[in-house]
Tab-separated table of C-alpha atoms and ligand atoms in Angstrom:
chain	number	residue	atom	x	y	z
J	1	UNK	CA	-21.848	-1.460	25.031
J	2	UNK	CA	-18.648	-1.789	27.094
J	3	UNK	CA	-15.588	-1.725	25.243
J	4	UNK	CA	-13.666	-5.329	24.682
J	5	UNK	CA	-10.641	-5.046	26.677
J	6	UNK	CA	-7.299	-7.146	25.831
J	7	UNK	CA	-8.220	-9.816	28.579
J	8	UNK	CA	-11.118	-10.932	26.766
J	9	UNK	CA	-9.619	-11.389	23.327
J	10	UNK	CA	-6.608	-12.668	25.222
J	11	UNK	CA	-9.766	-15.367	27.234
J	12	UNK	CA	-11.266	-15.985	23.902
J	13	UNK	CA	-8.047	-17.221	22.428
J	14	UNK	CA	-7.474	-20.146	24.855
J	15	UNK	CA	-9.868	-21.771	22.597
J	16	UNK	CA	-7.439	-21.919	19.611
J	17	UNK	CA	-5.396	-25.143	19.438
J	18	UNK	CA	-2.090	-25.598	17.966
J	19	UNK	CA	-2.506	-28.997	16.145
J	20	UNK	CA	1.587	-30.013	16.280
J	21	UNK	CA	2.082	-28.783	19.769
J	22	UNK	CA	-0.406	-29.910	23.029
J	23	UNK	CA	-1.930	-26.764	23.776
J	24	UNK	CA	-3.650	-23.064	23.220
J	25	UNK	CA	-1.566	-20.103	21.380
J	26	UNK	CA	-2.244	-18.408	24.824
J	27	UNK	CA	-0.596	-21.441	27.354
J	28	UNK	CA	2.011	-21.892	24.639
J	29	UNK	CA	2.753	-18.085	25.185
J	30	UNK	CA	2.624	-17.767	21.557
J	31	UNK	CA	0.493	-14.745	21.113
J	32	UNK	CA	3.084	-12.205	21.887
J	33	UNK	CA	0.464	-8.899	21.328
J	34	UNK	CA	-3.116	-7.774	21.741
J	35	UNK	CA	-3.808	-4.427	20.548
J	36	UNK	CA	-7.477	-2.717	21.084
J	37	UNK	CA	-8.202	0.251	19.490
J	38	UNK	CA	-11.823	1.571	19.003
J	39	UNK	CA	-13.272	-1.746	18.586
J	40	UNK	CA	-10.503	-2.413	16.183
J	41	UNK	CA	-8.677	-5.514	17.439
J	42	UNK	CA	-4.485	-6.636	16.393
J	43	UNK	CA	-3.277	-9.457	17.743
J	44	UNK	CA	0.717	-10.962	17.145
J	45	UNK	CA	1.072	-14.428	16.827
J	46	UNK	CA	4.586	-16.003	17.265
J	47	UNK	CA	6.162	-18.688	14.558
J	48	UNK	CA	8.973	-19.542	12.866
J	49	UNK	CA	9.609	-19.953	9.180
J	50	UNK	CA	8.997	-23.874	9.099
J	51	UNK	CA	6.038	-23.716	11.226
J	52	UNK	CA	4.680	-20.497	9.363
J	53	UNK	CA	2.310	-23.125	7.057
J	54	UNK	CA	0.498	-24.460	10.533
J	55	UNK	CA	0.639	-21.289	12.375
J	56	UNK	CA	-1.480	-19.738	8.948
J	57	UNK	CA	-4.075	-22.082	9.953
J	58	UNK	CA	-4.404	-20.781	14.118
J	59	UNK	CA	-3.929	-17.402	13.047
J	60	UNK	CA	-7.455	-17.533	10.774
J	61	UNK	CA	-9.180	-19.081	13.781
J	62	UNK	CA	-8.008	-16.056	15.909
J	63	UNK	CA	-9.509	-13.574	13.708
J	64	UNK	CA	-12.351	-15.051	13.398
J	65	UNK	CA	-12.790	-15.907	17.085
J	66	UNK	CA	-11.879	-12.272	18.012
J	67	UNK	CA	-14.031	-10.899	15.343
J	68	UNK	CA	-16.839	-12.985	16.838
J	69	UNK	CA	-16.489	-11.366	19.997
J	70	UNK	CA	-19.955	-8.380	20.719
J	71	UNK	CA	-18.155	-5.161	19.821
J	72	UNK	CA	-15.540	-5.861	17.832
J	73	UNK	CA	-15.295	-4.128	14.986
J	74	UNK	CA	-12.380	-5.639	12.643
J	75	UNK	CA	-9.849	-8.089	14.026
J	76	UNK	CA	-6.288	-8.821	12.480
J	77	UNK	CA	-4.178	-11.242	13.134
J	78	UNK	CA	-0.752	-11.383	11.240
J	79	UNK	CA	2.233	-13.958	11.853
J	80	UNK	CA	5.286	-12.287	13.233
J	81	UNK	CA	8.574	-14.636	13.258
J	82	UNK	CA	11.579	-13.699	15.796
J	83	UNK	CA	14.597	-13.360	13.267
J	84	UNK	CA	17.914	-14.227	15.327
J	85	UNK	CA	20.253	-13.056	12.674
J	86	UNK	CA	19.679	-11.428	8.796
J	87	UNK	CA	19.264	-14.684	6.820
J	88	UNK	CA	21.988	-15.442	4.873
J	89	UNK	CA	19.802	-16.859	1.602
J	90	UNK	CA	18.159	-14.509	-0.587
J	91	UNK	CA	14.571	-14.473	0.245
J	92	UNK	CA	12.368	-16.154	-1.310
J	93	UNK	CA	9.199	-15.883	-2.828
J	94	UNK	CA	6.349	-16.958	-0.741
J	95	UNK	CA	3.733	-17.804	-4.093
J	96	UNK	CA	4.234	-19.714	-7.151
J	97	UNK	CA	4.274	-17.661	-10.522
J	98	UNK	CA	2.450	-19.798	-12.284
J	99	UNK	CA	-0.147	-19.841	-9.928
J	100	UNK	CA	-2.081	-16.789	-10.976
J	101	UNK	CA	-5.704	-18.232	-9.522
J	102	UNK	CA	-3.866	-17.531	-6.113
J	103	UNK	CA	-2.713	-14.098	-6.552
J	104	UNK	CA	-5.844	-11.427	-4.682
J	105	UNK	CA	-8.723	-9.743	-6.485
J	106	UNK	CA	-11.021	-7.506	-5.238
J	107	UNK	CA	-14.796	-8.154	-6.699
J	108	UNK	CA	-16.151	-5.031	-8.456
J	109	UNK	CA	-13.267	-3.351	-9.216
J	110	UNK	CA	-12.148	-2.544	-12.360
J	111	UNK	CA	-7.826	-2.336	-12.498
J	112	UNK	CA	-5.545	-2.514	-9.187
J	113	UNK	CA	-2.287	-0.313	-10.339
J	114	UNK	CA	0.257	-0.029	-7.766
J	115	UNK	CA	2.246	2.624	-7.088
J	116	UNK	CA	6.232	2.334	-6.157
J	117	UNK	CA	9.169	3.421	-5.822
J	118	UNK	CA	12.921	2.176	-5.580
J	119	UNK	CA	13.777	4.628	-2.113
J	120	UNK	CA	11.681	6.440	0.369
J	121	UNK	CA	10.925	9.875	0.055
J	122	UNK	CA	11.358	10.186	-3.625
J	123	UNK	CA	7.020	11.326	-3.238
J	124	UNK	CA	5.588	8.241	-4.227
J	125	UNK	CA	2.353	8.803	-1.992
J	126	UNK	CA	2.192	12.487	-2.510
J	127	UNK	CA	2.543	11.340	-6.554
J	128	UNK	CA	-0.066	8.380	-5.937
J	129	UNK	CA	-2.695	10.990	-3.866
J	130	UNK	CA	-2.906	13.430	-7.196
J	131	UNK	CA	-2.963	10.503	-9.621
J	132	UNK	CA	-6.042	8.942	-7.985
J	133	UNK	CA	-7.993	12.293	-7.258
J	134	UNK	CA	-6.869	13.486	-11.563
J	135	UNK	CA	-8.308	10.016	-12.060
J	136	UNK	CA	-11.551	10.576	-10.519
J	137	UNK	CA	-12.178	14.395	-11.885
J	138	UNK	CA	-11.448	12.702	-15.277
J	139	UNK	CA	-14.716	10.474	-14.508
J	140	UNK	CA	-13.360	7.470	-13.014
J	141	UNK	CA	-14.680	5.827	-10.021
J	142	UNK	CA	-11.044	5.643	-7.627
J	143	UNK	CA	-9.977	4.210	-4.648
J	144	UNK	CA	-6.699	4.786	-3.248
J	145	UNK	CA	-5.339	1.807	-0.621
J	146	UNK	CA	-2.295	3.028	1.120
J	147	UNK	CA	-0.543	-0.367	1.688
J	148	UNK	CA	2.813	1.809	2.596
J	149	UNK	CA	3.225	-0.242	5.824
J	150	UNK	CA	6.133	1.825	6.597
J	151	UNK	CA	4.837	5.022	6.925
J	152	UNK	CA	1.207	5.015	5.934
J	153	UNK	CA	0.581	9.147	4.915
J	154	UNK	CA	-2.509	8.696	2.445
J	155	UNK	CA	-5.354	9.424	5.190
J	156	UNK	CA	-3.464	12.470	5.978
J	157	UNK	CA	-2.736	13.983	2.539
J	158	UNK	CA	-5.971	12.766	1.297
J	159	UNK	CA	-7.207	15.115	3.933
J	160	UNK	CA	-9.386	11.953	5.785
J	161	UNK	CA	-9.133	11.530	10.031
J	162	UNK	CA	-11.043	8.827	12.183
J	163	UNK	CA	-11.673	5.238	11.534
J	164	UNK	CA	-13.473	2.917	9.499
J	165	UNK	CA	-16.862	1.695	10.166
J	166	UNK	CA	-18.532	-1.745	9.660
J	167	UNK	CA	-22.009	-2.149	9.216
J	168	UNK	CA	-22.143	-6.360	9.235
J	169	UNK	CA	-18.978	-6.638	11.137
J	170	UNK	CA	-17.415	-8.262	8.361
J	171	UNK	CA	-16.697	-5.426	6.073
J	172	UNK	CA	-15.176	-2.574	6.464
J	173	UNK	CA	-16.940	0.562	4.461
J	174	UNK	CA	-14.162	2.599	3.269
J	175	UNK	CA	-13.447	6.463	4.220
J	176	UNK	CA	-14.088	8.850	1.488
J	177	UNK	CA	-13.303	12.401	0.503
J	178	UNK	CA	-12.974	14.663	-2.681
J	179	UNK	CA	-15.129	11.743	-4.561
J	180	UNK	CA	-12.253	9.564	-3.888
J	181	UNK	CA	-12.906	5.782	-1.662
J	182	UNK	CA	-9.533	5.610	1.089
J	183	UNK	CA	-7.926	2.567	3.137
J	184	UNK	CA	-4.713	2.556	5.284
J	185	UNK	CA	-3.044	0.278	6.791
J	186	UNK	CA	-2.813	2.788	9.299
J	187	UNK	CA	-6.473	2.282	10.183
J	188	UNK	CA	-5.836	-1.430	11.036
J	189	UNK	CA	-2.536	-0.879	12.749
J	190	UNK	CA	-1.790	1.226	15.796
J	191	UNK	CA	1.094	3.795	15.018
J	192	UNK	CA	2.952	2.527	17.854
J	193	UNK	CA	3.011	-0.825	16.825
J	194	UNK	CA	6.446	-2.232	15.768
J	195	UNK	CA	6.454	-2.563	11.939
J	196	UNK	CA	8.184	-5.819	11.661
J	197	UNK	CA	6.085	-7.290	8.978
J	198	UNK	CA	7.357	-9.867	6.833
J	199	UNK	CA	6.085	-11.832	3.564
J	200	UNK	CA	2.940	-13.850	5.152
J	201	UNK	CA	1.611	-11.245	7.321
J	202	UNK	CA	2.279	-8.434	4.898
J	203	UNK	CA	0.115	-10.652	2.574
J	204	UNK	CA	-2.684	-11.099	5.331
J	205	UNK	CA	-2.787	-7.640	6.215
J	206	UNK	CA	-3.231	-6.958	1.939
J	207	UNK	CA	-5.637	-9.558	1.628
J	208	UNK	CA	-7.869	-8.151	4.358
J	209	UNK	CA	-7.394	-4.248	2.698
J	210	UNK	CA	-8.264	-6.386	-0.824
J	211	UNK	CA	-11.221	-8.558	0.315
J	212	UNK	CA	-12.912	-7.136	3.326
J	213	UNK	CA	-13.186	-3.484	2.176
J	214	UNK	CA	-16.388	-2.552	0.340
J	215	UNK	CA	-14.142	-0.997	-2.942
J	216	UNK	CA	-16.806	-2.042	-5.484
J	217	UNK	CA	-18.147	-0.780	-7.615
J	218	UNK	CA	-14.438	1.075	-8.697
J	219	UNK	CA	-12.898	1.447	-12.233
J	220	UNK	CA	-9.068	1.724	-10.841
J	221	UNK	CA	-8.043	1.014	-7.190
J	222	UNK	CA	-4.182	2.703	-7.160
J	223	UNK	CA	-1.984	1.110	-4.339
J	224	UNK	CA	0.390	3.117	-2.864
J	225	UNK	CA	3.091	0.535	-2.153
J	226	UNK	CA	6.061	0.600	0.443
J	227	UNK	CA	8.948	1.978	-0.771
J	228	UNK	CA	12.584	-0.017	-2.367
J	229	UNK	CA	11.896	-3.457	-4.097
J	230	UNK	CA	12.788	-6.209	-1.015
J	231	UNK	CA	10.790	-9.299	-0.077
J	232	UNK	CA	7.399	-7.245	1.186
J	233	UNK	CA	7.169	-5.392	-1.787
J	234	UNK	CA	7.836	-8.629	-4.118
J	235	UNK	CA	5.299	-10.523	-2.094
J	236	UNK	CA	2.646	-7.653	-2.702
J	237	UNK	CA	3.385	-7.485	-6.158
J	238	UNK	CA	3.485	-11.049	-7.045
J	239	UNK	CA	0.353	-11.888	-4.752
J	240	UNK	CA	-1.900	-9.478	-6.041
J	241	UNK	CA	-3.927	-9.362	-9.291
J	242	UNK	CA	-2.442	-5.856	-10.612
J	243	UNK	CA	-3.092	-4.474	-13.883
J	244	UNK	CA	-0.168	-2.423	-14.154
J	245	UNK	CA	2.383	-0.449	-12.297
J	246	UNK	CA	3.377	3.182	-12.025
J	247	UNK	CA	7.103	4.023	-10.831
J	248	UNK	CA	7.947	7.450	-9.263
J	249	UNK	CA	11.404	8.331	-9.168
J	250	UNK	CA	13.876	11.518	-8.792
J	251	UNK	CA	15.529	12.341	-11.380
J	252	UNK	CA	19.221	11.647	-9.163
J	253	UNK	CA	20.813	8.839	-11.110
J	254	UNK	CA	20.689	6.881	-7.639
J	255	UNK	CA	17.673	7.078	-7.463
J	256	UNK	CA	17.314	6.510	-10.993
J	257	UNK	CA	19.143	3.334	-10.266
J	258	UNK	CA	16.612	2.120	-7.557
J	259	UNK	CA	14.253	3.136	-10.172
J	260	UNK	CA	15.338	0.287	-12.254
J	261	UNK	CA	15.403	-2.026	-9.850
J	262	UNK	CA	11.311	-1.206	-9.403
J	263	UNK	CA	10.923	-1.915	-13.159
J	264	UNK	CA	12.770	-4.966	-13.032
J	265	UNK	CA	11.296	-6.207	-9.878
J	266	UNK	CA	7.481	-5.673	-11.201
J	267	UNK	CA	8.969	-7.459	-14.822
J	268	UNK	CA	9.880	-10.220	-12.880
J	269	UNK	CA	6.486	-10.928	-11.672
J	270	UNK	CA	4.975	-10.273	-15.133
J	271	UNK	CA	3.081	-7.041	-13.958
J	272	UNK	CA	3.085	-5.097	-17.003
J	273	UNK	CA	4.418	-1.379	-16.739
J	274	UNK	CA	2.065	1.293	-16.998
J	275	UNK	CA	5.002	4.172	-17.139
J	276	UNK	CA	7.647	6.399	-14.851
J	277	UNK	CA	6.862	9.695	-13.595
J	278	UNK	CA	9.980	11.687	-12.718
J	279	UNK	CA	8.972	13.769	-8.929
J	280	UNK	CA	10.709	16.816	-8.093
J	281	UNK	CA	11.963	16.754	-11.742
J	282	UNK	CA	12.757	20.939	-11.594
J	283	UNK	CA	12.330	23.774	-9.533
J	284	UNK	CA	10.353	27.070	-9.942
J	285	UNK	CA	11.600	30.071	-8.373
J	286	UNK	CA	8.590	31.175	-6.284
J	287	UNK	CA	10.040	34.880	-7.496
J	288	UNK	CA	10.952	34.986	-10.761
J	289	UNK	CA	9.741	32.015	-12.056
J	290	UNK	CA	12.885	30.444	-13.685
J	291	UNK	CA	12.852	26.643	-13.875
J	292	UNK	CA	16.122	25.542	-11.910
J	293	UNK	CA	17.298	22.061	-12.696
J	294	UNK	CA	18.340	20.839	-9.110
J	295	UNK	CA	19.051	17.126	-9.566
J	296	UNK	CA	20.014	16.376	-12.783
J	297	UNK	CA	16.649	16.377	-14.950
J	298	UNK	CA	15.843	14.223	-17.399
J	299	UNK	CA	16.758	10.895	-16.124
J	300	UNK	CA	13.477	9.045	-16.110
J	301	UNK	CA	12.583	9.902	-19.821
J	302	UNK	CA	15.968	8.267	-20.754
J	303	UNK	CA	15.594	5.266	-18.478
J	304	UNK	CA	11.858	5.025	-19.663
J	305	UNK	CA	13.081	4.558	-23.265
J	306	UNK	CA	16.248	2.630	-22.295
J	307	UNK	CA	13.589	0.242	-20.742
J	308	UNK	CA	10.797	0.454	-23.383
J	309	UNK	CA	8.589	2.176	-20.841
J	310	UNK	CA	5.818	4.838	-20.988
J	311	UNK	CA	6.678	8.005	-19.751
J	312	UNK	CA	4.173	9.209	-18.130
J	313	UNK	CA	5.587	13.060	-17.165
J	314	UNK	CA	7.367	15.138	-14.912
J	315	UNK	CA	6.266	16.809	-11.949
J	316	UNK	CA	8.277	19.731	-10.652
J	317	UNK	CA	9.910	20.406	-6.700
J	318	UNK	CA	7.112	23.568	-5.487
J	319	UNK	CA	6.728	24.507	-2.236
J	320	UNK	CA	2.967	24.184	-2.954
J	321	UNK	CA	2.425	20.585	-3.865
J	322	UNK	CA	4.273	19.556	-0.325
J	323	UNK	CA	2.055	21.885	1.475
J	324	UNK	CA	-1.396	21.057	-0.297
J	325	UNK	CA	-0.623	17.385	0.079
J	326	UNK	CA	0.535	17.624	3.434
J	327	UNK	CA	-1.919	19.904	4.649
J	328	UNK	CA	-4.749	17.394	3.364
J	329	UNK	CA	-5.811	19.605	0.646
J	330	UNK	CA	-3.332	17.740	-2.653
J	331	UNK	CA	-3.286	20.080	-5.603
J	332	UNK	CA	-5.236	18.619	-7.731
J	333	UNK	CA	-8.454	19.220	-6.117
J	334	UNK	CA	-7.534	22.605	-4.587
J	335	UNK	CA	-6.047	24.461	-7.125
J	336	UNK	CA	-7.410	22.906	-10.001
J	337	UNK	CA	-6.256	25.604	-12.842
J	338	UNK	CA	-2.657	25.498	-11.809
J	339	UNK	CA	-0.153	24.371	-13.873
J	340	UNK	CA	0.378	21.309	-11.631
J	341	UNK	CA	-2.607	19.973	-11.216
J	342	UNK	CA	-2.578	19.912	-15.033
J	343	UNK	CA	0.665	18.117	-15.224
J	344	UNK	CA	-1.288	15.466	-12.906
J	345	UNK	CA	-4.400	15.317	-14.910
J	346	UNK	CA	-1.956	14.838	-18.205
J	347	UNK	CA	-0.391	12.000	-16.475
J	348	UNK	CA	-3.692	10.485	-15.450
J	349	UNK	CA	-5.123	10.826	-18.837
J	350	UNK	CA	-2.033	8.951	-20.018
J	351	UNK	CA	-2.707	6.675	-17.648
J	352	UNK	CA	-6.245	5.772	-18.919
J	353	UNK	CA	-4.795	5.356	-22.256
J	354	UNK	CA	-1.794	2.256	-21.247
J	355	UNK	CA	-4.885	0.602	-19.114
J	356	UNK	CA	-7.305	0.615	-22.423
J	357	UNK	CA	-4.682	-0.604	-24.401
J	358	UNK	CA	-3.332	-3.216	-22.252
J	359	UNK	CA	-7.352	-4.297	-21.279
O	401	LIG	P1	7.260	8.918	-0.325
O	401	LIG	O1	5.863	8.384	-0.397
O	401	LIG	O2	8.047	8.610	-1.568
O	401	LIG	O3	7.997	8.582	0.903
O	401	LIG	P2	5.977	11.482	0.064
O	401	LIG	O4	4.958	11.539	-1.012
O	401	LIG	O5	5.540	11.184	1.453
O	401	LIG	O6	7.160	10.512	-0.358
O	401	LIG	O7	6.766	12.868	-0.003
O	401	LIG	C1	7.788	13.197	0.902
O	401	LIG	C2	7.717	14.692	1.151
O	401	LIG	O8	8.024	15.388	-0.057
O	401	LIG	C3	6.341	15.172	1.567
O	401	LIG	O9	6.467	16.177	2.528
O	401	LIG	C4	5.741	15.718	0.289
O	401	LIG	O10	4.778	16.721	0.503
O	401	LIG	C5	6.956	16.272	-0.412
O	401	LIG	N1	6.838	16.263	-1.866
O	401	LIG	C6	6.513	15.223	-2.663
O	401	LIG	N2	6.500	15.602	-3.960
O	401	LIG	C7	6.825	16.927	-3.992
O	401	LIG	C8	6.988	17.907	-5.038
O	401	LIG	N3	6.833	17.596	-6.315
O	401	LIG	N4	7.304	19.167	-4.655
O	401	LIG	C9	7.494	19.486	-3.357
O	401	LIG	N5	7.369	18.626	-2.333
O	401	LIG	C10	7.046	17.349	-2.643
């Protein structure tokens, strides 16, 4: 079969009408991007905050028109809104609390525990990679759903390349390795597409990774979240049915501090707080063995009982948990008998034990 090519989606979508306006999103030049990518089709549609409610409703017909189309595999469509300056108001959240019949399940599986941190590159998806494969050898059926829209990295460190197939062309079977089920945004979203996702199409893009992915039958489905606490990450935590959340932090008191901002922000939404786990906590001299406390260590243990937390454990800086996890091969499943992968097996079984008791 001949590819689809941009044209046609861009042909199909004259049929969409925008009910307030007289005319198609593509004469009202408000599709402003088709992306193709091995049958995998994005498109951009254009609105503005006030409009975003109407514009939900044309950018469901455009998925579904595109997906309709012979050799399509997937189609997304997300709302993207042209921000003329930072808004001045704090932003605010897109879903009603009380509402908990709206927040997203996914049928068949058992808990959905996100995974977050307060900063970047504190090794929150390195952290969430070795919690979800520990999971699984402790006899758990995992799935790991890299919703880090910022920099997805789970495919790679979870040692997965290629794409996603679709046997109905409605769902999308996920990838698997080491026993372990695997989504990325990455898979949906071309690397060199701009990442200028906001609240409503963060939410789409989740509820499609939720939904539309064949997870089931899992007992835990750990989402590795984008990093800091603003209005993406609140949207993702308050619109999704989560069981609990982990927080990964450094032990730096800064990072300590963003840290606590994580705890508070998942508190807010009433997602309970399965425990910290303090990343690059000490250092092992590759020579002689001594433990060197770079950062001050520590930190997490005292915030986690400053904030009536679990803590969950500490995972030391070594040169061989970056390369495992980077090379595709995390530590866990390669060197099983090291003192590492125990430290992420202890965690996991901890784990286990704050989902029982809050079940
Ligand atoms: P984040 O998801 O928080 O941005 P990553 O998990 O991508 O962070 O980690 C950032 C980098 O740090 C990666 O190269 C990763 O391999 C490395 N890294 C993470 N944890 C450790 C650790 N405990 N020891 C050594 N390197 C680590």
């Amino acid at each position: 079969m001949a590819s689809v090519t941009e044209d046609q989606i861009a042909e199909a979508l004259t049929q969409v009408q925008v009910p307030d306006l007289d005319g198609d999103v593509i004469s009202l030049e408000l599709v402003s991007g088709i992306v193709v990518k091995d049958g995998m089709v994005h498109i951009m549609v254009e609105t503005t905050e006030e409009r975003a409610p109407v514009m939900e409703d044309v950018r469901q017909q455009c998925e579904k028109l595109a997906a309709e189309i012979p050799g399509v595999l997937n189609a997304t469509a997300v709302l993207t809104e042209e921000r003329e300056a930072p808004a001045a108001a704090p932003p605010t959240p897109t879903l009603d609390l009380t509402q908990d019949e709206r927040r997203i399940r996914s049928e068949g599986v058992g808990a959905i525990i996100a995974v977050a941190s307060g900063k970047g590159g504190v090794g929150k998806s390195t952290t969430s990679v070795n919690i979800a494969l520990a999971l699984s050898r402790l006899g758990k059926k995992v799935g790991i759903m890299d919703a880090d829209i910022y920099g997805p990295s789970i495919p790679r460190m979870m040692g997965i390349t290629g794409q996603p197939r679709s046997e109905d062309g409605n769902t999308l079977i996920p990838m698997e390795n080491y026993d372990v089920k695997c989504m990325s945004m990455g898979f949906l979203v071309p690397e060199e597409e701009p990442t200028i996702w906001r609240g409503p199409m963060v939410m789409g893009a989740l509820e499609q990774m939720l939904r539309d992915v064949e997870w089931a039958p899992l007992d835990i489905l750990i989402v590795d979240m984008p990093p800091g606490t603003g209005d993406a990450q609140l949207t993702m935590a308050q619109g999704t049915e989560l069981a609990g959340a982990i927080i990964v932090s450094t032990p730096q008191d800064i990072a300590l501090l963003d840290a606590r901002k994580g705890l508070n922000m998942f508190r807010q939404v009433d997602v309970p707080i399965i425990g910290l786990v303090e990343n690059m906590s000490y250092y092992i001299c590759p020579k002689c063995g001594d433990e060197a406390h770079i950062f001050d260590n520590g930190g997490a243990k005292e915030t986690a009982e400053k904030y009536g937390c679990p803590f969950l454990g500490e995972i030391p800086l070594d040169v061989e948990i970056r390369e495992t996890s980077d090379g595709g091969r995390p530590i866990v499943v390669s060197k099983t008998s090291s003192p590492h992968a125990k430290a992420y097996m202890d965690i996991a079984t901890k784990v286990i034990a704050e989902i029982d008791q809050l079940n």
